[in-house]
Short mmCIF file of C-alpha atoms and ligand atoms in Angstrom, two decimals:
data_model
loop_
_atom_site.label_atom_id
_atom_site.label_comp_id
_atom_site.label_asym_id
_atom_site.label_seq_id
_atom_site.Cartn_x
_atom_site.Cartn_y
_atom_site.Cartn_z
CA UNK A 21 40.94 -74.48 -7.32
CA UNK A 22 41.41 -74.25 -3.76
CA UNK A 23 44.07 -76.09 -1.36
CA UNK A 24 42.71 -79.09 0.44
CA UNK A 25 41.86 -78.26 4.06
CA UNK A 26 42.53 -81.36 5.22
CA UNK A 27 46.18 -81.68 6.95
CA UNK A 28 48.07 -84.65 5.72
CA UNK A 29 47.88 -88.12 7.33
CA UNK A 30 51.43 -87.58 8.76
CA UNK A 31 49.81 -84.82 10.74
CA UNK A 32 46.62 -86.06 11.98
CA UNK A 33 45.96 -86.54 15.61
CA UNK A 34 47.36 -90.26 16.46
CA UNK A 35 44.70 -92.58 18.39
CA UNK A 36 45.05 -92.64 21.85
CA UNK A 37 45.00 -95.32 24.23
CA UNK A 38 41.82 -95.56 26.17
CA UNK A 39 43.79 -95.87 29.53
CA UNK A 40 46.74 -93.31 29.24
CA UNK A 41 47.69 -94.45 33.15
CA UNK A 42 48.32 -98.09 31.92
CA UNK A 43 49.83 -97.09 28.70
CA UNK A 44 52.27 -94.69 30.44
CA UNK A 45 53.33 -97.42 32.96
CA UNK A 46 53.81 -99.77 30.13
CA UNK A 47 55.96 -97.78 28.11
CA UNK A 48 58.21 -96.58 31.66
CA UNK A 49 59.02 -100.42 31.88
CA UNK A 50 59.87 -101.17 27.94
CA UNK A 51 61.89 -97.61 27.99
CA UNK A 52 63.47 -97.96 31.27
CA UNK A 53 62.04 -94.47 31.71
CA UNK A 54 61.94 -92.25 35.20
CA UNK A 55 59.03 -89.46 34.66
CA UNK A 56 60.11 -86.49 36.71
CA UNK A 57 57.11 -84.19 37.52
CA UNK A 58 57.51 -80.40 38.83
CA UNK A 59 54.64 -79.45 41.73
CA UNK A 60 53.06 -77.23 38.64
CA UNK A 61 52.63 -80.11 36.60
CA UNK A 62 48.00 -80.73 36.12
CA UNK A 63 47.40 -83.12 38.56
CA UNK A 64 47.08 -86.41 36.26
CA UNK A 65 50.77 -85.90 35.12
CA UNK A 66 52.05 -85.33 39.39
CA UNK A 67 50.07 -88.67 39.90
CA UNK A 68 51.83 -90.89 37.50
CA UNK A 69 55.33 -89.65 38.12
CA UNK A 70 57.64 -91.14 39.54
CA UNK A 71 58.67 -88.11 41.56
CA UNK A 72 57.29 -85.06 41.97
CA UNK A 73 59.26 -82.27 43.48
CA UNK A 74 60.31 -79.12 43.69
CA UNK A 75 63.45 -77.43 41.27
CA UNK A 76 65.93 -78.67 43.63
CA UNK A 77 64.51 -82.20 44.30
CA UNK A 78 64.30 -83.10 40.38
CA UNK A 79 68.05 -81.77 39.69
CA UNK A 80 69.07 -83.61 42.50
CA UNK A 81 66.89 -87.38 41.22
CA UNK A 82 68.19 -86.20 37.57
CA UNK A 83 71.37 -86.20 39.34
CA UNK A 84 71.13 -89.60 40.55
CA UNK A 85 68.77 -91.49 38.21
CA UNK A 86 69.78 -95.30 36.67
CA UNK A 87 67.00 -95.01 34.17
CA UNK A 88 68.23 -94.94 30.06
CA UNK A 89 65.18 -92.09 29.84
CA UNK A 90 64.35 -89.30 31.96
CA UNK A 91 60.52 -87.63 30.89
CA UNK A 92 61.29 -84.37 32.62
CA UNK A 93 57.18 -83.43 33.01
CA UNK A 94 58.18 -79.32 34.22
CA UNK A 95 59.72 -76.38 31.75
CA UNK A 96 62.76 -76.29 29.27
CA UNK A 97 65.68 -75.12 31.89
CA UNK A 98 64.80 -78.31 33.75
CA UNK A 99 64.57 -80.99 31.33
CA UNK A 100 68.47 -79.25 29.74
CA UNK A 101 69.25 -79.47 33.82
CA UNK A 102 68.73 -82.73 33.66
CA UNK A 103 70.25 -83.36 29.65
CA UNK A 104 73.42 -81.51 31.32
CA UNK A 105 73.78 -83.74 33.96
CA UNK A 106 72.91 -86.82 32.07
CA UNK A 107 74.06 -86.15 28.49
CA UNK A 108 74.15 -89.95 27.33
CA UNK A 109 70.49 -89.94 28.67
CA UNK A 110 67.45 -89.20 26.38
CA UNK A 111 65.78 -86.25 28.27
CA UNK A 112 62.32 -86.03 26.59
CA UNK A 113 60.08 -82.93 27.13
CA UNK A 114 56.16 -83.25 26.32
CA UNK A 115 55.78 -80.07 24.85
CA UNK A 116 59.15 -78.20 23.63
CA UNK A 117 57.61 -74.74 23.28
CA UNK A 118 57.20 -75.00 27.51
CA UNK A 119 59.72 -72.14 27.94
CA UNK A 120 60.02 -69.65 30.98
CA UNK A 121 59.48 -66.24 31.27
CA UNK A 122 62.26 -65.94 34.06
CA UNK A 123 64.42 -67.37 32.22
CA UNK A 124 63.74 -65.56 28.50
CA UNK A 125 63.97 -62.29 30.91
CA UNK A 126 67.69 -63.01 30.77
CA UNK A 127 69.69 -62.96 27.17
CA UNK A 128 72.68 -64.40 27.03
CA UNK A 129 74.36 -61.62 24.77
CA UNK A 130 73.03 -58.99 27.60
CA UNK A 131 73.60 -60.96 30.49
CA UNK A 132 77.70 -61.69 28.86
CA UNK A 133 78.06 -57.19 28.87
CA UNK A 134 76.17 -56.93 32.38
CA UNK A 135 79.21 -59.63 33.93
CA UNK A 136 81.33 -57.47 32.19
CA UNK A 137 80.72 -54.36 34.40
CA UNK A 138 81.11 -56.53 37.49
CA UNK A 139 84.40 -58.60 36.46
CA UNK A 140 85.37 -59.10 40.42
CA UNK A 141 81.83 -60.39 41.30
CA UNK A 142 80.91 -64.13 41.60
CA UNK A 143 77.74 -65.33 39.40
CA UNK A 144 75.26 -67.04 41.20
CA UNK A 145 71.88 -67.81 39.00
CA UNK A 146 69.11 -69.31 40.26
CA UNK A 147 68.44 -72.54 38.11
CA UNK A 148 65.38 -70.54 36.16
CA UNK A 149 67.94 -69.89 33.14
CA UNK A 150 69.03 -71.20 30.06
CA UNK A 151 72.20 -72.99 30.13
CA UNK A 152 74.11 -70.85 28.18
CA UNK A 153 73.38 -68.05 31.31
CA UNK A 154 74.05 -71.33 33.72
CA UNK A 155 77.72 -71.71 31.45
CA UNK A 156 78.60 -67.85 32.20
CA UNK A 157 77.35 -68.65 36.02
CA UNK A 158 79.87 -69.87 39.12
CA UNK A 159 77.13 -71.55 41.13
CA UNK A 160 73.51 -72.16 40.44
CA UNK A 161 71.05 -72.03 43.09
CA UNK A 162 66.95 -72.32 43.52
CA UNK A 163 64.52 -71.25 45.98
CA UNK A 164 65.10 -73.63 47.95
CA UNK A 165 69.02 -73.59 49.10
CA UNK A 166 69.36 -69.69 47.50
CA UNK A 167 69.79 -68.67 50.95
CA UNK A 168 71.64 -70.99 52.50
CA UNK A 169 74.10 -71.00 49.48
CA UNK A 170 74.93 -67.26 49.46
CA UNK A 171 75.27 -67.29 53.66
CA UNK A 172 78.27 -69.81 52.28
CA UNK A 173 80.50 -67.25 49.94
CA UNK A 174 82.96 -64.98 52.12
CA UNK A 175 81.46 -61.74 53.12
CA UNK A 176 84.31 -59.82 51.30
CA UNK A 177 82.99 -61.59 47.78
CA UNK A 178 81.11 -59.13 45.81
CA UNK A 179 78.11 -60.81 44.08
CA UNK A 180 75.79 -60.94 41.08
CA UNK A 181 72.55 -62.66 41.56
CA UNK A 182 70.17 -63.57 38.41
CA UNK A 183 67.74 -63.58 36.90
CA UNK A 184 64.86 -62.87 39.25
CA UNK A 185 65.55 -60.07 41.21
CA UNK A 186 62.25 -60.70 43.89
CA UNK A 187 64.26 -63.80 44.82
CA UNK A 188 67.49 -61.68 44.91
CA UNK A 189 65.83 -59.14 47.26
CA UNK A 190 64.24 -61.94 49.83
CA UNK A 191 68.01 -63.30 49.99
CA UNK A 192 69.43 -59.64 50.35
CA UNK A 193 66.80 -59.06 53.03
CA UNK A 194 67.92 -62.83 54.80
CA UNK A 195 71.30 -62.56 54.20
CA UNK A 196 71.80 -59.05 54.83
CA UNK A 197 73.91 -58.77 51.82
CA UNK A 198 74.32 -56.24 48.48
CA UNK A 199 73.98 -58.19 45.66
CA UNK A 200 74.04 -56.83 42.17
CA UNK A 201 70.66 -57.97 40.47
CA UNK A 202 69.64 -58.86 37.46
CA UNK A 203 66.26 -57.42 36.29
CA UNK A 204 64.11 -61.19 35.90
CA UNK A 205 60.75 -61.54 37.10
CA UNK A 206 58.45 -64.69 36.98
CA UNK A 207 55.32 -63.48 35.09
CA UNK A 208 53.11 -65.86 37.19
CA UNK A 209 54.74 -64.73 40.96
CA UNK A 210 55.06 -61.40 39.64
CA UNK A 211 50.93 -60.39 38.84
CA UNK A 212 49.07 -62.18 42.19
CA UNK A 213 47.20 -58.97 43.97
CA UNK A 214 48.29 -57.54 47.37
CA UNK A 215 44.50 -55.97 47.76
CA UNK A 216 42.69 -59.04 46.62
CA UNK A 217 45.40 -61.15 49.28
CA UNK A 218 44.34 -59.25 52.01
CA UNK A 219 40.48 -58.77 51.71
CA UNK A 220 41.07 -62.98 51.45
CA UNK A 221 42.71 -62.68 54.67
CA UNK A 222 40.15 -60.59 55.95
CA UNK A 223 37.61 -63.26 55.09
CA UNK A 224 39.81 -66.07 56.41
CA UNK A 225 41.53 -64.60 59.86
CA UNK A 226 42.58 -67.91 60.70
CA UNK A 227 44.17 -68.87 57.59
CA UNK A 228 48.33 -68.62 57.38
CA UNK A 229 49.49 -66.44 53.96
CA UNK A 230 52.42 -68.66 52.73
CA UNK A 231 54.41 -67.67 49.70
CA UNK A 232 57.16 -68.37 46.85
CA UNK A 233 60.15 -65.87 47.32
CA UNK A 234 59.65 -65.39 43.36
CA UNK A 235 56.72 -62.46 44.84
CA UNK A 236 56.57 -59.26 44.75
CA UNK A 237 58.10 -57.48 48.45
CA UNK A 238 54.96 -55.93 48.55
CA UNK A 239 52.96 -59.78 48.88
CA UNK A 240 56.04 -61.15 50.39
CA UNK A 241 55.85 -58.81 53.33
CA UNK A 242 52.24 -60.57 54.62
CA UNK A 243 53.29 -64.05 54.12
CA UNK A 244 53.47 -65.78 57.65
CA UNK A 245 55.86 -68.84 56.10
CA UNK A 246 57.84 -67.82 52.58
CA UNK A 247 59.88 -71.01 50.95
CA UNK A 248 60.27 -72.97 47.61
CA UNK A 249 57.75 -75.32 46.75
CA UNK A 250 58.68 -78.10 48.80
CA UNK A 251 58.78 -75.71 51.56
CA UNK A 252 55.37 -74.88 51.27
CA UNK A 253 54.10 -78.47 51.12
CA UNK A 254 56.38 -78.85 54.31
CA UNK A 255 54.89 -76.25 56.49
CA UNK A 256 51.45 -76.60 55.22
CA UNK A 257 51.81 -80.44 56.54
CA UNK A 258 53.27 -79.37 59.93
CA UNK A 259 51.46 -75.85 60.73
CA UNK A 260 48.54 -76.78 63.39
CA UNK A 261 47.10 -74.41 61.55
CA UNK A 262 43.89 -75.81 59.00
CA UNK A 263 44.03 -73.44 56.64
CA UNK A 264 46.31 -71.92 54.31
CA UNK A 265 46.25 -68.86 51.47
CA UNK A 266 48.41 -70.07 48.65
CA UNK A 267 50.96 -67.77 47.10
CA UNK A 268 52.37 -69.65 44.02
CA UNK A 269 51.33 -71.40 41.08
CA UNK A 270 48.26 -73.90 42.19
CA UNK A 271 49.32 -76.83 40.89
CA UNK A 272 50.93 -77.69 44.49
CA UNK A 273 47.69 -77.57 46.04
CA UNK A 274 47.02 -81.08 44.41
CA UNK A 275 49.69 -82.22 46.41
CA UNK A 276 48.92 -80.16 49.86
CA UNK A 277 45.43 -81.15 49.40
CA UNK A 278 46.60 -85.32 49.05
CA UNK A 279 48.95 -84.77 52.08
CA UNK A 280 46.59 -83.23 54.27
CA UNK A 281 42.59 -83.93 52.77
CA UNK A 282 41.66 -82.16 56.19
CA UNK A 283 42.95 -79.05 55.43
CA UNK A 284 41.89 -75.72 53.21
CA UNK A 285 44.03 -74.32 50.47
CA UNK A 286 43.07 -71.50 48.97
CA UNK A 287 44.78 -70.15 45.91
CA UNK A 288 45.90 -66.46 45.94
CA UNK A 289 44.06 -64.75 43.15
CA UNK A 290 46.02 -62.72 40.52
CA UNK A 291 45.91 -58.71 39.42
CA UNK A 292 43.34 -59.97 36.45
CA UNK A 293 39.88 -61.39 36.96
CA UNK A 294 41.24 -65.28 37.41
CA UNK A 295 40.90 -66.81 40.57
CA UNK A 296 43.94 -68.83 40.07
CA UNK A 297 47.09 -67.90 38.53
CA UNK A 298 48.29 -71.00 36.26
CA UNK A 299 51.82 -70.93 34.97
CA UNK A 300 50.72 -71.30 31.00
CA UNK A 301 54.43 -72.49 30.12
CA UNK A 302 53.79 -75.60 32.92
CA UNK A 303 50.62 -76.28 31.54
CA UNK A 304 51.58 -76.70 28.18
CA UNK A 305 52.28 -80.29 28.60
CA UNK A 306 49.53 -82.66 29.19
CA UNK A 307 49.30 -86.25 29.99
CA UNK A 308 48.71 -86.77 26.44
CA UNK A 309 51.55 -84.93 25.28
CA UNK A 310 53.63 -87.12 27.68
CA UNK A 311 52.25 -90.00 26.72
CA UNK A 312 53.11 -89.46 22.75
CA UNK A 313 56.60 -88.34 24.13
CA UNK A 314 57.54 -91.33 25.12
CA UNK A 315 55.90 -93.65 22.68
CA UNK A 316 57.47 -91.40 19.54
CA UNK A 317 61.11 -90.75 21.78
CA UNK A 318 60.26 -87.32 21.11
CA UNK A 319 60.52 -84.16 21.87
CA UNK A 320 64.08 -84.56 22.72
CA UNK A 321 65.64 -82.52 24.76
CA UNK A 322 70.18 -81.42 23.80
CA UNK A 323 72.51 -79.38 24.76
CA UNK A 324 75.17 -78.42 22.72
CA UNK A 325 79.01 -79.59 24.35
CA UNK A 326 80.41 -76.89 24.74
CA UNK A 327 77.92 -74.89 26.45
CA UNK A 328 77.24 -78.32 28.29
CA UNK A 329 80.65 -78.57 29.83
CA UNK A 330 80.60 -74.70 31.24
CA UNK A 331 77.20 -76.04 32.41
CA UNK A 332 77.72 -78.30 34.61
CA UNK A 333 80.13 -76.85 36.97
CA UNK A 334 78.32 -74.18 38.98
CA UNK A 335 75.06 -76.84 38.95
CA UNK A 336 77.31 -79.62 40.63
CA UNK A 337 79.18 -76.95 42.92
CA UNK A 338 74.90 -76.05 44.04
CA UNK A 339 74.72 -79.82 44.75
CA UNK A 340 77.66 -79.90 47.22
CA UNK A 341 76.69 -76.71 48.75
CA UNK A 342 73.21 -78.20 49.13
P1 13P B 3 60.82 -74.10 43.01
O1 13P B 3 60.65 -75.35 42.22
O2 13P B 3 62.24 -73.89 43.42
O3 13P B 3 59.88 -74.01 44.16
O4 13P B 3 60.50 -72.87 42.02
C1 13P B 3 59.25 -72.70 41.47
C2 13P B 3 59.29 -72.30 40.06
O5 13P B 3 58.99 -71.23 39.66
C3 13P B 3 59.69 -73.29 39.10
O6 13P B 3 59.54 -72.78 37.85
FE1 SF4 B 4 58.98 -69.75 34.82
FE2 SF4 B 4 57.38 -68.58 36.56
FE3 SF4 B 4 56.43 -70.55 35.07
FE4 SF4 B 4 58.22 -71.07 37.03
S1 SF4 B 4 56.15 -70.31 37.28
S2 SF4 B 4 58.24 -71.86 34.93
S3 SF4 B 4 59.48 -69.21 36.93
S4 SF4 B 4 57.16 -68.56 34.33
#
């Protein structure tokens, strides 16, 4: 006799409503929910959040949210952002397995004997990390205020910056600074072709390079404009420039593309043979997936207290700085 290949009914695909738009807004209102949606999100999930934003922007809404649920539509590290900040909140995540390779590039037990060798230098992490590396961290930063947050710390103040080190060089290289780093790279910022970026720019003279400091020096050192997400969006808007060579995940050209329809983005292609270069953790969750979140209360998102508590310092000391 052979097993049954048919999976249990428990396990079947459930029916899905036939307009997921109406059935998301539906279930915001009975749950009270806010839907937080990172610029890498597919472009359905960006248009039915409630914000969309960059890694800064959603810790600071988490930060400041009155809604009973937060569906954090972005990676693990920001949904438990947001669960750290909010820990009487139900943080749901659509998919559970959307991880980060930034932050996996960073053990805890490794990162715990690397702090060791340094025990006079301040921690700063970029938010990209799990919170147990955010609980062994002083302040947290992100692309966005990195700069401005180590310009803050007295000169005299030795410092380790993790995990990525691409970002640690761009705000050595701003800040004039040493900073110890931390080996991290982003597997998406870290694979997009210097060649293939300038034969693009070769065919598009007029077009501006602007990039995420999560690049390689070697692309970074092209890039006309280099900023977090919401930077990019920014300049793109207020450039005269009409076109633009995107150097970051594509899923913010949805929004650059709704801000300014006039305008030409064209995504930066990668070291492989794919045009684009799609952040497969970020595009893990669908709207589907976030729809059967919040009807089921589930994935749910925790942090455990006592990792929680060492937490949340260094991310509220990166909101004050900010
Ligand atoms: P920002 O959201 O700070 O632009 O960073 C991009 C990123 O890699 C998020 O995972
Ligand atoms: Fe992590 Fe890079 Fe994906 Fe951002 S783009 S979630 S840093 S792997």
């Amino acid at each position: 006799m052979f097993a049954t290949l048919q999976p249990p009914a428990s396990v079947t695909t459930p029916a899905l409503p036939h307009d997921l738009f109406e059935a998301i807004a539906t279930l915001k209102q009975e749950l009270n929910a806010i839907v937080l949606a990172h610029y890498y999100q597919e472009s359905d999930i960006q248009d039915i959040a409630d914000y969309i934003g960059d890694s800064l922007g959603l810790s600071q809404q988490a930060a400041m949210t009155e809604a009973d649920v937060i569906v954090f539509a972005g990676v693990h590290f920001m949904a438990e952002t947001a669960k750290i900040l909010n820990p009487n909140k139900l943080v749901l995540l659509p998919d559970l397995n959307a991880g980060c390779s930034l932050a996996d590039s960073c053990p805890p037990a490794k990162f715990a004997k690397f702090k060791a060798k340094h025990p006079d230098h301040l921690v700063i992490s970029y938010i990209n990390c799990t919170a147990a590396i955010k609980a062994m961290s002083d302040i947290i930063c992100t692309s966005a205020n990195a700069v401005s947050i180590v310009r803050q710390i007295p000169p005299e103040q030795p410092i380790i910056f993790a995990p990525d080190k691409n970002l640690g060089r761009y705000v050595m290289e701003q800040t004039g600074r040493d900073l110890v780093l931390w080996q991290g790279t982003c597997m998406v910022h870290e694979t997009f072709s210097e060649k293939k970026m300038v034969q693009l720019k070769v065919e598009h003279p007029g077009a501006e390079i602007i990039a995420h400091p999560e690049c390689e020096p070697a692309v970074l050192r092209h890039a006309d404009y280099v900023g977090s997400t919401t930077g990019l969006l920014k300049y793109s808007q207020q450039s005269p420039r009409s076109s633009f060579i995107v150097v970051t995940e594509p899923g913010i050209i949805h929004q650059m593309r709704k801000n300014t329809p006039g305008k030409t983005f064209i995504p930066a292609p990668a070291l492989n043979n794919c045009a684009c270069n799609e952040c497969p953790h970020m595009r893990l969750n669908t709207l589907e997936k976030l729809y059967l979140a919040m009807k089921h209360k589930s994935p749910e998102v925790n942090v455990p207290e006592d990792i929680r508590v060492d937490a949340i310092r260094p991310i509220q000391r990166m909101l004050a700085m900010s």
